[in-house]
Every structure is written in C-alpha cells, then in structure tokens.
Coordinates of C-alpha atoms and ligand atoms in Angstrom, one line a residue:
I1 CA 18.6 18.7 -5.4
L2 CA 16.7 16.7 -3.4
V3 CA 14.1 14.7 -2.3
S4 CA 12.0 14.8 0.2
L5 CA 11.6 11.9 2.1
R6 CA 12.0 12.6 5.5
S7 CA 13.4 11.1 8.4
E8 CA 11.9 11.0 11.6
L9 CA 15.3 11.0 13.3
S10 CA 17.3 13.4 14.6
R11 CA 20.4 13.3 16.5
T12 CA 22.3 10.3 15.9
S13 CA 21.7 8.4 19.1
C14 CA 18.1 9.1 18.6
Y15 CA 18.5 7.8 14.9
R16 CA 20.2 4.8 16.1
S17 CA 17.4 3.8 18.4
Q18 CA 14.7 4.3 15.8
L19 CA 16.6 2.1 13.4
S20 CA 16.2 -0.6 15.7
H21 CA 12.6 0.1 16.1
S22 CA 12.3 0.0 12.4
A23 CA 14.1 -3.1 12.4
R24 CA 10.9 -4.5 13.8
L25 CA 8.6 -2.1 11.9
I26 CA 7.4 1.2 11.7
V27 CA 8.7 3.9 10.3
G28 CA 8.1 6.0 7.6
C29 CA 8.9 7.9 4.7
T30 CA 7.5 9.2 1.7
T31 CA 5.3 10.7 -0.6
S32 CA 5.2 13.8 -2.3
S33 CA 3.3 16.8 -2.8
A34 CA 2.7 19.5 -5.1
S35 CA 4.1 22.2 -3.3
S36 CA 7.6 22.1 -4.5
A37 CA 7.9 22.9 -7.6
S38 CA 10.8 24.4 -6.3
L39 CA 11.5 22.1 -3.9
P40 CA 12.6 19.2 -2.5
R41 CA 10.1 16.5 -1.4
H42 CA 9.7 13.6 -2.8
S43 CA 8.7 10.2 -2.6
H44 CA 7.7 7.6 -4.2
S45 CA 5.4 8.5 -6.0
A46 CA 4.5 11.7 -5.9
G47 CA 4.8 13.9 -8.1
A48 CA 6.8 16.6 -7.3
P49 CA 8.1 15.6 -4.3
P50 CA 8.1 12.4 -3.2
A51 CA 8.5 9.7 -1.3
V52 CA 9.5 6.5 -1.3
A53 CA 9.7 3.1 -0.6
T54 CA 10.0 -0.3 -0.9
A55 CA 9.5 -3.2 1.2
A56 CA 11.8 -5.3 2.9
N57 CA 12.4 -8.8 1.7
S58 CA 11.6 -9.1 5.3
S59 CA 8.6 -11.0 4.2
E60 CA 10.8 -13.7 2.9
M61 CA 13.1 -14.1 5.7
S62 CA 11.4 -13.9 9.1
L63 CA 9.6 -16.9 10.6
Q64 CA 9.7 -15.3 14.0
P65 CA 6.4 -13.8 15.3
P66 CA 6.6 -10.3 15.0
P67 CA 7.1 -8.1 17.8
P68 CA 4.3 -5.9 19.1
P69 CA 3.9 -2.9 17.1
Q70 CA 5.4 0.5 18.3
Q71 CA 4.0 4.0 17.6
Q72 CA 5.7 5.8 15.2
Q73 CA 8.1 8.6 16.4
R74 CA 9.2 11.4 14.2
G75 CA 11.3 14.3 15.1
N76 CA 14.3 16.5 13.8
A77 CA 17.6 17.1 14.9
T78 CA 16.5 19.3 17.7
G79 CA 14.3 16.6 19.1
S80 CA 10.9 18.3 18.3
L81 CA 8.6 17.0 16.0
R82 CA 9.1 17.6 12.4
N83 CA 10.2 20.9 11.6
K84 CA 10.2 22.0 8.0
T85 CA 10.7 25.7 8.2
A86 CA 8.7 28.1 5.8
L87 CA 11.3 29.7 3.6
R88 CA 11.1 33.4 3.2
P89 CA 10.2 34.5 -0.2
G90 CA 13.0 34.5 -2.8
H91 CA 14.6 31.6 -0.6
S92 CA 13.1 28.5 -2.6
L93 CA 15.6 25.8 -4.1
M94 CA 15.3 27.4 -7.5
D95 CA 16.6 30.7 -6.0
W96 CA 19.4 29.0 -4.4
V97 CA 20.2 27.5 -7.9
R98 CA 19.8 30.9 -9.3
L99 CA 22.4 32.4 -6.8
C100 CA 24.8 29.6 -7.3
N101 CA 24.7 29.9 -11.0
S102 CA 24.9 33.9 -10.8
G103 CA 28.7 33.9 -10.6
R104 CA 28.6 35.3 -7.1
D105 CA 31.8 34.3 -4.9
M106 CA 30.0 31.9 -2.4
L107 CA 33.3 31.7 -0.4
D108 CA 33.5 35.3 0.3
G109 CA 37.1 35.6 -1.0
T110 CA 38.4 32.3 0.7
R111 CA 40.8 30.6 -1.8
P112 CA 39.8 26.6 -1.7
H113 CA 42.4 24.8 0.2
G114 CA 42.6 21.9 2.7
V115 CA 41.0 22.5 6.1
S116 CA 42.1 21.3 9.4
P117 CA 39.8 20.3 12.1
E118 CA 41.0 23.2 14.1
E119 CA 40.5 25.7 11.3
L120 CA 36.9 24.1 10.9
A121 CA 35.9 24.7 14.6
K122 CA 36.6 28.6 14.3
H123 CA 33.9 28.8 11.7
N124 CA 30.8 27.8 13.9
K125 CA 28.5 30.8 14.0
P126 CA 25.8 32.1 11.8
G127 CA 27.3 34.1 8.7
D128 CA 30.7 32.0 9.3
C129 CA 29.3 28.7 9.2
W130 CA 31.6 25.7 7.6
M131 CA 31.0 22.1 8.0
A132 CA 32.5 18.9 6.9
L133 CA 30.4 16.5 4.9
N134 CA 32.0 13.3 3.9
G135 CA 35.4 14.5 4.1
Q136 CA 35.0 17.8 2.5
V137 CA 34.5 21.2 3.9
Y138 CA 31.7 23.5 2.8
N139 CA 31.0 27.0 3.5
V140 CA 27.2 26.9 4.2
S141 CA 26.8 30.6 5.4
K142 CA 24.8 31.7 2.5
Y143 CA 22.8 28.5 2.3
A144 CA 21.4 28.9 6.0
D145 CA 18.4 30.9 4.9
F146 CA 17.6 28.6 2.1
H147 CA 17.8 25.5 4.3
P148 CA 14.4 23.9 4.5
G149 CA 15.0 22.7 7.9
G150 CA 15.9 26.3 9.0
P151 CA 19.3 28.1 9.8
D152 CA 19.0 26.8 13.5
E153 CA 19.1 23.0 12.6
L154 CA 21.8 23.9 9.9
M155 CA 23.9 25.5 12.7
L156 CA 23.9 22.1 14.7
G157 CA 26.5 21.0 12.3
A158 CA 28.5 24.1 12.3
G159 CA 32.4 24.0 12.7
E160 CA 32.6 20.2 12.8
D161 CA 32.5 16.9 10.7
A162 CA 28.6 16.9 10.4
T163 CA 28.5 13.7 8.3
D164 CA 26.5 11.5 10.6
L165 CA 24.3 14.2 11.6
F166 CA 23.5 14.9 8.1
N167 CA 23.0 11.5 7.3
S168 CA 20.8 10.8 10.1
V169 CA 18.3 13.5 9.1
H170 CA 18.3 13.3 5.3
R171 CA 21.1 11.4 3.7
W172 CA 19.3 11.6 0.4
V173 CA 19.9 15.3 0.0
N174 CA 22.5 15.7 -2.7
F175 CA 24.6 18.1 -0.8
E176 CA 27.5 17.9 -3.2
S177 CA 25.6 19.1 -6.1
M178 CA 23.8 21.9 -4.0
L179 CA 26.9 23.0 -2.3
R180 CA 29.2 22.6 -5.5
R181 CA 30.0 26.4 -5.4
C182 CA 30.5 26.5 -1.5
H183 CA 33.3 23.9 -1.5
V184 CA 36.3 25.0 0.5
G185 CA 38.3 21.9 0.3
P186 CA 39.1 18.5 2.0
L187 CA 39.1 18.0 5.4
T188 CA 42.8 17.4 6.0
A189 CA 42.6 15.2 9.1
P190 CA 39.7 13.1 10.0
A191 CA 37.7 14.9 12.8
A192 CA 37.5 13.1 16.2
A193 CA 35.5 10.1 15.4
A194 CA 31.8 11.2 15.9
S195 CA 30.8 7.7 15.6
A196 CA 27.3 6.9 15.9
S197 CA 28.1 3.4 16.0
S198 CA 27.3 1.5 19.0
S199 CA 29.7 -0.7 20.9
A200 CA 28.1 -3.6 19.3
V201 CA 28.6 -2.1 15.8
A202 CA 32.2 -1.4 16.7
A203 CA 32.8 -4.8 17.9
K204 CA 31.5 -6.1 14.6
K205 CA 33.2 -3.9 12.3
S206 CA 36.2 -5.8 11.6
E207 CA 34.1 -8.7 10.4
S208 CA 33.3 -8.8 6.8
V209 CA 30.7 -10.3 4.8
K210 CA 31.9 -13.8 3.7
F211 CA 30.8 -15.6 0.7
T212 CA 31.6 -18.6 -1.5
W213 CA 30.6 -19.2 -5.1
R214 CA 30.3 -21.9 -7.5
D215 CA 29.8 -22.2 -11.1
A216 CA 26.7 -24.4 -11.6
G217 CA 26.5 -24.5 -15.5
D218 CA 23.7 -22.2 -16.6
E219 CA 24.3 -19.8 -13.4
F220 CA 26.7 -18.7 -10.8
I221 CA 25.5 -19.2 -7.4
I222 CA 26.8 -17.1 -4.6
N223 CA 26.2 -17.9 -0.9
F224 CA 26.7 -15.2 1.5
A225 CA 27.1 -15.3 5.3
F226 CA 26.6 -12.0 7.2
P227 CA 27.8 -11.4 10.6
W228 CA 24.2 -10.3 11.6
P229 CA 20.7 -11.1 10.5
C230 CA 20.0 -9.9 7.0
R231 CA 17.0 -7.7 6.5
S232 CA 17.3 -6.7 3.2
F233 CA 19.8 -7.5 0.1
A234 CA 19.8 -5.7 -3.1
I235 CA 21.9 -6.0 -6.1
V236 CA 22.6 -4.2 -9.5
T237 CA 25.2 -4.3 -12.1
S238 CA 26.9 -1.6 -13.6
G239 CA 30.7 -1.8 -14.3
G240 CA 30.5 -4.6 -11.6
L241 CA 28.1 -6.3 -9.5
Y242 CA 27.0 -4.1 -6.4
C243 CA 25.3 -5.7 -3.5
R244 CA 24.1 -3.9 -0.3
A245 CA 22.8 -5.7 2.7
E246 CA 21.2 -4.3 5.6
L247 CA 21.6 -6.3 8.8
D248 CA 20.1 -6.2 12.2
S249 CA 22.1 -6.9 15.5
E250 CA 20.7 -9.7 17.5
D251 CA 19.2 -7.5 20.0
G252 CA 17.6 -5.1 17.6
A253 CA 20.1 -2.4 19.1
A254 CA 21.8 -1.4 15.9
V255 CA 21.4 -1.8 12.2
G256 CA 24.4 -2.4 10.0
Y257 CA 24.9 -1.7 6.2
Y258 CA 27.4 -3.3 4.1
E259 CA 27.7 -2.2 0.6
F260 CA 30.2 -4.1 -1.6
R261 CA 31.1 -4.9 -5.2
C262 CA 31.4 -8.6 -5.7
C263 CA 33.1 -8.6 -9.2
Q264 CA 35.5 -6.6 -10.9
P265 CA 34.5 -3.3 -12.3
H266 CA 35.8 -4.3 -15.8
A267 CA 34.1 -7.5 -15.9
A268 CA 31.5 -7.8 -18.5
L269 CA 28.8 -9.4 -16.5
L270 CA 25.9 -10.4 -18.7
L271 CA 23.2 -12.0 -16.8
A272 CA 19.9 -13.6 -18.2
D273 CA 18.6 -13.3 -14.8
A274 CA 19.6 -12.6 -11.1
R275 CA 17.7 -13.5 -7.9
C276 CA 18.6 -12.9 -4.4
Q277 CA 17.0 -14.6 -1.6
I278 CA 17.5 -14.4 2.3
D279 CA 17.8 -18.0 3.2
G280 CA 17.8 -17.7 6.9
S281 CA 18.7 -14.8 9.5
T282 CA 22.4 -14.5 8.4
A283 CA 22.3 -16.1 5.1
A284 CA 21.6 -15.1 1.5
T285 CA 22.0 -16.7 -2.0
L286 CA 22.4 -14.8 -5.3
R287 CA 21.6 -16.8 -8.4
L288 CA 23.1 -15.2 -11.4
G289 CA 21.8 -16.6 -14.6
K290 CA 24.3 -16.9 -17.4
R291 CA 23.6 -15.2 -20.8
S292 CA 25.4 -18.3 -22.3
S293 CA 26.7 -21.3 -20.5
D294 CA 30.3 -21.1 -21.7
Q295 CA 30.4 -17.9 -19.7
R296 CA 33.4 -18.2 -17.6
A297 CA 33.4 -17.7 -13.8
P298 CA 36.5 -15.5 -13.3
V299 CA 34.3 -12.4 -13.3
I300 CA 33.2 -13.6 -9.8
G301 CA 35.1 -14.6 -6.7
P302 CA 36.2 -14.2 -3.3
V303 CA 39.3 -12.4 -4.3
D304 CA 37.5 -9.8 -6.1
I305 CA 35.3 -8.6 -3.2
D306 CA 35.9 -4.9 -2.8
Q307 CA 33.9 -3.8 0.1
L308 CA 32.8 -0.1 -0.7
Y309 CA 31.0 0.6 2.5
G310 CA 31.6 -1.3 5.8
L311 CA 29.4 -2.0 8.6
G312 CA 28.1 1.2 10.2
S313 CA 25.0 2.4 11.9
A314 CA 24.5 5.2 9.4
P315 CA 23.3 4.2 6.1
P316 CA 25.7 4.4 3.1
P317 CA 25.5 7.1 0.9
V318 CA 23.2 7.1 -1.9
R319 CA 24.7 5.1 -5.0
L320 CA 23.2 5.8 -8.3
F321 CA 23.2 3.7 -11.4
P322 CA 22.4 4.5 -15.0
A323 CA 18.7 3.3 -16.1
T324 CA 17.3 3.7 -19.4
L325 CA 13.9 5.3 -19.9
S326 CA 12.0 2.5 -21.8
G327 CA 8.4 4.2 -22.1
W328 CA 5.6 5.5 -20.1
S329 CA 1.8 5.5 -20.1
Q330 CA -0.5 8.3 -19.2
L331 CA -2.5 7.4 -16.2
T332 CA -4.3 10.8 -15.3
P333 CA -3.8 14.2 -17.0
D334 CA -0.7 15.0 -14.7
T335 CA 0.3 11.6 -13.9
R336 CA 2.5 9.0 -16.0
L337 CA 3.6 5.4 -15.3
F338 CA 7.3 5.3 -16.3
R339 CA 9.2 2.3 -17.1
L340 CA 13.0 2.5 -16.5
S341 CA 15.4 -0.5 -17.4
L342 CA 18.6 -0.9 -15.2
P343 CA 21.7 -1.9 -16.8
A344 CA 22.0 -5.4 -18.5
G345 CA 22.0 -8.1 -15.9
S346 CA 20.7 -6.2 -13.1
A347 CA 18.2 -7.4 -10.6
V348 CA 16.7 -5.5 -7.9
R349 CA 13.9 -6.5 -5.6
T350 CA 12.5 -3.5 -4.0
P351 CA 11.2 -4.4 -0.2
I352 CA 7.5 -3.5 0.1
G353 CA 7.2 0.0 1.3
W354 CA 10.5 1.2 0.1
H355 CA 11.7 3.6 -2.5
V356 CA 14.4 4.5 -4.9
Y357 CA 15.8 7.8 -5.8
C358 CA 15.8 9.3 -9.3
E359 CA 18.2 12.0 -10.2
T360 CA 18.3 14.2 -13.1
T361 CA 21.5 14.3 -15.5
P362 CA 21.9 18.2 -16.4
V363 CA 21.6 18.3 -20.2
E364 CA 23.7 21.1 -21.9
G365 CA 21.4 23.6 -23.3
E366 CA 18.5 22.9 -21.1
G367 CA 19.2 25.5 -18.6
D368 CA 19.5 23.3 -15.7
G369 CA 22.6 24.5 -14.4
E370 CA 24.9 22.0 -12.8
M371 CA 22.9 21.1 -10.0
A372 CA 21.4 17.5 -10.0
V373 CA 17.9 17.1 -8.6
R374 CA 17.0 14.0 -6.9
R375 CA 13.4 12.6 -5.7
A376 CA 12.3 9.4 -4.2
Y377 CA 9.4 7.2 -5.8
T378 CA 8.0 3.9 -4.8
P379 CA 8.4 1.2 -7.4
V380 CA 5.0 -0.5 -8.2
A381 CA 5.0 -4.4 -9.4
M382 CA 4.6 -4.8 -12.9
G383 CA 2.7 -7.7 -14.6
N384 CA 2.2 -8.7 -18.3
D385 CA -1.3 -8.0 -18.8
E386 CA -2.6 -5.6 -21.4
A387 CA -4.0 -3.1 -19.3
V388 CA -2.6 0.5 -19.5
D389 CA -1.4 0.4 -16.2
G390 CA 0.2 -3.2 -16.7
L391 CA 0.4 -3.9 -12.8
Q392 CA 0.2 -7.1 -11.2
E393 CA -3.1 -8.3 -9.7
V394 CA -1.4 -11.3 -7.9
W395 CA 1.6 -10.8 -5.8
Q396 CA 4.8 -12.2 -7.6
P397 CA 7.8 -10.9 -5.8
K398 CA 10.6 -11.1 -8.0
A399 CA 13.9 -9.1 -8.6
T400 CA 13.8 -7.4 -11.8
A401 CA 15.9 -5.3 -14.2
E402 CA 12.7 -3.1 -15.0
L403 CA 11.3 -0.4 -12.3
A404 CA 7.9 0.9 -12.7
L405 CA 7.4 4.3 -11.1
V406 CA 4.2 6.6 -10.7
I407 CA 5.3 10.2 -11.3
K408 CA 3.2 13.3 -11.0
F409 CA 4.2 16.3 -12.8
Y410 CA 4.1 19.7 -11.2
E411 CA 4.5 23.1 -12.9
G412 CA 7.7 24.3 -12.3
G413 CA 8.9 21.0 -10.4
A414 CA 12.7 20.8 -10.6
F415 CA 12.6 17.2 -11.3
T416 CA 9.5 16.6 -13.3
D417 CA 10.3 19.6 -15.8
W418 CA 13.6 17.8 -16.5
L419 CA 11.7 14.7 -16.7
R420 CA 9.2 15.9 -19.1
R421 CA 11.7 16.7 -21.8
R422 CA 13.3 13.1 -21.6
L423 CA 12.5 10.6 -24.5
P424 CA 12.7 6.8 -24.5
G425 CA 16.3 5.7 -24.6
D426 CA 17.5 8.7 -22.4
T427 CA 19.3 8.0 -19.2
I428 CA 17.9 8.5 -15.7
Q429 CA 20.0 7.8 -12.6
V430 CA 18.3 5.6 -10.1
S431 CA 19.7 4.3 -6.6
L432 CA 19.3 0.9 -4.7
P433 CA 16.1 0.5 -2.9
D434 CA 15.8 2.5 0.5
G435 CA 13.4 2.6 3.1
K436 CA 12.4 1.7 6.5
F437 CA 9.2 -0.1 6.4
S438 CA 9.2 -3.5 7.4
F439 CA 6.5 -5.8 6.1
D440 CA 7.3 -8.5 8.8
S441 CA 5.7 -6.2 11.1
V442 CA 2.3 -6.0 9.6
M443 CA 2.1 -9.6 8.6
H444 CA 0.3 -11.1 11.7
Y445 CA -2.5 -8.3 11.6
D446 CA -5.7 -9.5 10.1
C447 CA -6.6 -6.3 8.3
L448 CA -4.8 -3.4 7.0
V449 CA -6.6 0.1 6.6
L450 CA -4.6 2.2 4.1
I451 CA -5.1 5.6 3.9
A452 CA -3.8 7.6 1.0
A453 CA -4.0 10.9 -1.0
G454 CA -2.8 11.6 -4.6
T455 CA 0.4 9.7 -5.4
G456 CA 0.5 8.4 -1.9
V457 CA -1.4 5.5 -3.2
T458 CA 1.7 4.1 -4.8
P459 CA 3.2 2.1 -1.7
M460 CA -0.2 0.9 -1.1
V461 CA -0.1 -1.3 -4.4
N462 CA 2.6 -3.8 -3.5
L463 CA 1.6 -3.6 0.2
T464 CA -2.0 -4.8 -0.7
L465 CA -1.0 -7.5 -3.1
A466 CA 1.5 -8.9 -0.6
F467 CA -0.7 -8.7 2.3
L468 CA -3.7 -10.3 0.5
D469 CA -1.5 -13.0 -0.7
L470 CA -0.5 -14.1 2.9
D471 CA -3.5 -16.1 3.3
S472 CA -7.3 -16.1 2.2
D473 CA -8.3 -14.3 5.6
K474 CA -6.5 -11.2 5.2
R475 CA -8.3 -8.0 4.2
V476 CA -7.4 -4.6 3.1
L477 CA -9.6 -1.3 3.3
L478 CA -8.2 1.4 1.0
V479 CA -9.7 5.0 1.6
Y480 CA -8.2 7.1 -1.2
Y481 CA -8.4 10.9 -1.2
N482 CA -8.3 13.0 -4.3
R483 CA -9.3 16.5 -5.6
T484 CA -11.2 15.4 -8.5
E485 CA -12.5 12.5 -10.2
S486 CA -10.0 12.8 -13.1
D487 CA -7.1 13.0 -10.3
I488 CA -7.6 9.4 -9.2
I489 CA -4.6 7.5 -10.1
L490 CA -5.1 3.9 -11.0
R491 CA -8.6 4.0 -10.6
S492 CA -9.4 1.1 -12.9
Y493 CA -6.7 -0.9 -11.7
W494 CA -8.2 -0.6 -8.0
D495 CA -11.6 -1.7 -9.6
R496 CA -10.0 -4.8 -10.9
L497 CA -8.5 -5.6 -7.9
T498 CA -11.5 -5.4 -5.8
A499 CA -13.3 -7.6 -8.3
R500 CA -10.6 -10.2 -8.2
Y501 CA -10.6 -10.3 -4.2
P502 CA -14.4 -9.8 -3.1
G503 CA -15.0 -9.6 0.3
R504 CA -11.4 -9.1 1.1
L505 CA -10.6 -5.8 -0.3
A506 CA -12.6 -2.6 -0.7
C507 CA -11.6 0.8 -2.1
R508 CA -13.5 4.0 -0.7
H509 CA -12.7 7.1 -2.9
S510 CA -13.3 10.5 -1.4
L511 CA -13.1 13.8 -3.6
T512 CA -12.6 17.2 -2.4
R513 CA -14.1 18.9 -5.4
V514 CA -16.8 17.2 -6.9
D515 CA -18.5 18.4 -10.0
P516 CA -22.0 19.3 -9.1
T517 CA -23.4 18.0 -12.5
S518 CA -21.8 14.4 -11.9
D519 CA -23.6 11.8 -9.9
W520 CA -20.3 10.9 -8.1
P521 CA -21.3 8.0 -5.8
G522 CA -18.2 8.0 -3.6
L523 CA -17.2 9.9 -0.5
T524 CA -16.8 13.6 -0.4
G525 CA -14.3 15.7 1.6
R526 CA -11.0 15.6 3.5
V527 CA -9.8 13.1 5.7
S528 CA -11.6 13.2 9.0
G529 CA -12.3 10.9 12.0
P530 CA -16.2 10.6 11.3
A531 CA -15.4 9.8 7.6
L532 CA -12.8 7.1 8.7
A533 CA -14.9 5.5 11.4
N534 CA -17.7 5.3 9.0
A535 CA -15.6 3.9 6.3
C536 CA -14.4 1.2 8.6
A537 CA -18.1 0.6 10.1
S538 CA -19.6 0.3 6.7
W539 CA -17.4 -2.4 5.5
E540 CA -18.8 -5.6 6.8
P541 CA -15.5 -7.6 6.5
L542 CA -13.9 -5.3 9.1
A543 CA -17.0 -5.1 11.4
G544 CA -16.3 -6.9 14.5
L545 CA -12.4 -7.2 14.2
P546 CA -10.9 -6.3 17.6
A547 CA -8.8 -3.1 17.2
E548 CA -5.6 -4.9 17.9
R549 CA -5.9 -7.0 14.8
V550 CA -6.1 -4.0 12.5
F551 CA -3.0 -2.1 11.2
T552 CA -3.1 1.3 9.5
A553 CA -0.8 3.0 7.1
A554 CA -1.1 6.3 5.5
C555 CA 0.8 8.2 2.6
G556 CA 0.4 11.5 1.1
P557 CA 1.5 15.2 1.4
D558 CA 2.7 16.7 4.7
G559 CA -0.6 18.3 5.4
F560 CA -2.4 15.4 4.7
L561 CA -0.5 13.2 7.0
A562 CA -0.8 15.7 9.9
S563 CA -4.6 15.3 9.4
V564 CA -4.5 11.5 9.5
G565 CA -3.0 11.4 12.9
D566 CA -5.5 13.8 14.1
A567 CA -8.4 11.8 12.1
L568 CA -7.5 8.5 14.0
A569 CA -7.6 10.1 17.2
A570 CA -11.0 11.5 16.5
A571 CA -12.2 8.3 14.9
A572 CA -11.5 6.3 18.0
A573 CA -13.0 8.9 20.0
A574 CA -16.2 9.1 17.8
D575 CA -17.0 5.4 17.8
A576 CA -15.8 3.1 20.4
N577 CA -15.8 0.2 18.1
C578 CA -13.6 2.0 15.6
P579 CA -10.5 -0.3 15.0
L580 CA -8.2 2.6 14.1
S581 CA -5.6 3.8 16.3
A582 CA -2.4 6.0 16.1
D583 CA -0.6 3.1 18.2
R584 CA -0.7 1.1 15.2
L585 CA 0.2 3.5 12.3
F586 CA 3.0 3.6 10.0
M587 CA 3.3 6.9 7.9
F588 CA 5.1 6.8 4.6
E589 CA 6.1 10.6 4.8
G590 CA 6.8 12.6 2.1
Ligands
HEM601 C1 24.3 18.9 9.2 C2 23.4 19.6 9.8 C3 21.9 19.8 9.3 C4 21.0 19.5 10.2 C5 20.8 19.1 11.5 C6 19.6 19.5 9.2 C7 18.4 19.4 9.6 C8 17.4 19.5 8.5 C9 16.0 19.1 9.1 C10 15.4 19.0 10.6 C11 15.2 19.4 8.1 C12 13.7 19.1 8.0 C13 13.3 17.7 8.0 C14 12.1 17.7 7.9 O1 11.2 18.1 7.0 O2 11.4 17.1 8.9 C15 16.0 19.4 7.0 C16 15.7 19.7 5.6 C17 16.5 19.6 4.5 N1 17.8 20.0 4.6 FE1 18.9 19.8 6.2 N2 20.3 19.9 7.9 C18 21.4 20.1 8.1 C19 22.4 20.2 6.8 C20 21.9 20.3 5.7 C21 22.7 20.7 4.4 C22 24.3 21.0 4.6 C23 22.0 20.7 3.3 C24 22.3 21.1 2.0 C25 23.1 20.9 1.1 C26 20.6 20.5 3.7 C27 19.6 20.4 3.0 C28 18.3 19.9 3.3 C29 17.1 19.8 2.3 C30 17.3 20.1 0.7 C31 16.0 19.8 3.2 C32 14.7 19.4 2.7 C33 14.7 17.7 2.6 C34 13.4 17.1 2.1 O3 12.3 17.9 2.1 O4 13.3 16.0 2.0 N3 20.5 20.4 5.0 N4 17.4 19.5 7.3

C-alpha cells in the first residue's frame, strides 16, 4: 500500500501552480516515521514510512541565475494545511488488508460490469461512493473510514473520474492493489475531460519527443530534443529501454512529463554503461555503452519509439522495475543500508533530494495477502571505500545500475516486515526517481542549514556533497536529532565528512534520551528555536552571513517537521542575527 510521501497540493489547479514553483524550487516531500507500522508513510529513508527523494539533474543543466526562493506551501485537496486524519481504532491499513482478505463482498452484491459516466455519477454519496481511477471504477464506500486523508477528502472524487485529483494528491498510492476487491469494472466511456492541463500544455500535447541516434562503435549515442526545457531525465532498462523526462514550460506555468520506451521490448539491450546528460535547455544526450562492439544497432531507433505517457500536467503513474537485492550492511540496531541492482544495463541518476519507490512482491505462504506495499526512500551516493557504509565523500554524480537505500525497520511495518524476510538475490520492485526538490534553487546560497531527524538525514547526504562541491566557499551545517546515541545513523560517515571539509561542514547531534551514565558531548532535547539559533551562532563559518545567503532544508517525521516550522520562527524571534527563516525553507516531507 503505500507510501507516504505527501503532496502539498491539492486541487489540480493548485497542483499545477505548485509544480510551476517547484520547477524553481521548493517543495517537499519525504521521510518516514515510525508510526506506521501499519501505515503508509514513506520516504526516503525512513523506516517505516518514508520518504523520498532525489535530486534533479538540474544541477547539470541550468546556467540561469536561480529565481528568488519562495516559501513552501502545503495543503490538501480541501485547500487546508495538510490533513492526515487520525483513523479510528480498527481502521488501520492492516485492518483494511484483513477486511479485504476476509472474503466479505466489498461490492455489496453488485456484479462486476462496465460502468458508464452516467451510472458512475449516481454513486456520489457516503455509503454509496464509486470513483474512476485510471479508467477503472471502484466502489470505495467501505474504504472511506480507512482513508488516511479522511472520508471527506475521499468524497471529493465521488461519482466521477478522480484520476487527476488522486494523482495530484498522492499518485504514489498503490490504489490498484488496495482496492482490488472493490473493483466494479472499466469506465465504458471516458468521462468528460477533467483535464488538468493548462492551455499551454494542451498546445504542446501533439508535439512529441524527437530523437536521433547513431552507432559510434563502442556506444550508441541518442540525442533528444524536447518541446520544452528538460529538468530531469531518467532511464532504466527492463524488457526495453524506458526514459522519463520532466519538462518545464518556458514561462514556468506548467510542468510536462514524457515517459516513453525507445527500444523494442524484446530487444536484448545489454549495456556496459549508460549515461544521460542534459545538454541545454531542451536537449539531452544518452550514451549507451555496448557490452561488445559488434552489438548491432537495430535495437534502438526512431521507429521504435513508443510513447507510453504523453505530455501532461499530471505526473505519469509510478512505473516499477525489478531490482535484485544484492546485500546490506547494518548501520544501527534497526537501520540497514540496502544495495539494489537494477536490471542489466540500467543507469539511473537520482536527482538530488528525490526518492524512488520500493514495492513488495507478495510471497506465497508468507501471509501478505494480495496487497503490495509501496514506500519511498532516498538513494544515497555510493563510493568505493571500505567503510561499512561505503558512501561517497566527494561528489561524483553518475548514473548507476545500483541503488543504495537507508531503511529503518519498524515492528509490524508492512514494508519492512516483508523486507526483513528477503535474502540476497531476491527481487524488489523499484521505480524511477521521483521528487520535487530542485537543486538549482539552492545553488546560489552560501550556506545550507540542514535539520534532520532519524532517517530524515538520508536526503541530506547527497545534498551536502553536491553543495560543498559547487565551490570552496560553500558551507553546510547539519543539526541532527535522534532519540539515543545508538540511533544515530551514519555517525562515523558524518565524522569523516566533517574532517574532510574543515571549516565548511559541521554536524551537531542532539539526543532526546541521553544515558545519564554517559558523557554525551552533544546537544540534548528536541528541535527548538533557541537550540537552532544557538547552533547557528556557535558555528563560526556561519556567523555574520546575511540571512538571505542561508537556506534551510528539513526532513523527518511529520511531528518533527511541524516543530521545525515553529522553531524557525522562534529562532528568528529569539536572535535578531539568526539567519534562519521559514521563507527560505524546503521540507522533505514524510
Ligand atoms: C480522489 C479523491 C481523494 C482525495 C481528494 C484524497 C485525499 C487525501 C489526502 C488529503 C490525504 C492526506 C495527505 C496528507 O497526509 O497530507 C490522503 C492520504 C491518503 N490517501 Fe487519499 N484521497 C483520495 C482518494 C484515495 C483513494 C481512492 C485511496 C486508496 C486507494 C487513497 C489512499 C490514501 C492513502 C494510502 C493515504 C496516505 C498517504 C500517505 O501517507 O502518503 N486516497 N488522501
């Protein structure tokens, strides 16, 4: 079931406008938290839940000065601030799984059949609520009390084609699996285009990605031309070569997504290497290294292009690929660093601050039922050193066939309980990178103050490395919250990094539960204004920097993120020289 990233958007229109902001920057997503053993949250790193993220290749592509930062906005479909409802006892995700597997008729006697828009429109009230998603109609009446966003939000899609609305709020939710037993049938005629597309999108819709390719001996080179500036580009091979590009309209008013397959599905595409590079605003080059130089070209070619998802203002559905679990190392008692290998020849470059989704494959006899569980995790950049974490200490952006994910285990966690039983060689479904963070938007700041809790530190890894790599004046202060000393993830890694970047990187640990017999030298307590102001004031490289040269990013469980917002306001109020401000903040939400 699903994940927990969250979207700050709500209605489609609102979504669109936010996306346009996100093109410049600021939007968040991700992380996880513990609560959900039963539930859906996710993110990048976090244990049970999740979160997200990767970074946009934007760092490689934009030479434009970044636009002024904008304050993050969040909201739900009703336009209020986020609104995850406290579910009544007996209405957790696992309770829903149990109900679905109980053999009860979830359709209340209705026989599965094709549904016309007119019939769909009649089922538009609590207790009799149908909705169409991706061309299929579901009876969601029984799900209403289990919906983490609450029954009222669910009702916003009642009796209609709610695909755009659903995708704008949480397209990562695996509704096909969750509602399998509630499936009424296909929508027999397309509902009136509740198109979220702006006229600009519509105008461009007929235009497709164009590409030329050539066989350059030991590699295939494909040059792409997009109708709009390309923000990110990701590829993976699995029975074909899949590409996904995210495009910005010239005026930033819309975002378009293309997802397409550019070689035949049956083609054996065995690649030694694959690199994608955004060459300019609308051009990208894909270099596919051959395994052997006599590999013939017919596997790739313009005639083979098969556009799976055209330009539209809603993101394409999450597409999953089989990855192999190649191994893991233990980071803390309940956190492991997992390594996953994508299909042979794949190369995925995860934009900074973005995530991938991982999904379970129910295994017969393990009692998982039929429902797949999906979570989001932020990949961290791997290096080659011998340390247990093996993470990069110097930024080397590259497309890779291996993903490294920090995952925290939760007792009763729907995804991690399944993962706990997997062995090296087992398959895990993973998606292409997804996210909204734009590294471009923070590149021009002098200093990043990163505030993380638990697995929320995961997106900070690549962000720190890439930012410090920009030039020798860039500085990063990480304030990292954990419960106990043994919960600190990647502690020795941060020690190594701070030693490598003296005067440019500092890490302040804060614990909420300190062993009284220990001589803990760090900070104590939860995130608060005075503590943040103090952490900034006491780090000399940050002292004296004008506030507008400092950007803040935060990641952690929901409650933590809510406290960060309050703490930033309190920090600024407590110390007039404090450079922190909620106006220059990105939250990777969980
Ligand atoms: C189309 C109408 C729908 C609307 C407007 C809607 C709205 C929402 C909202 C506002 C939230 C809370 C987001 C937040 O935490 O800030 C949410 C969460 C959630 N919804 Fe929906 N929802 C809809 C349909 C559905 C359907 C059909 C399903 C199930 C199959 C579903 C499953 C979920 C799940 C699993 C979450 C938790 C997601 C997470 O934690 O990442 N929703 N929804």
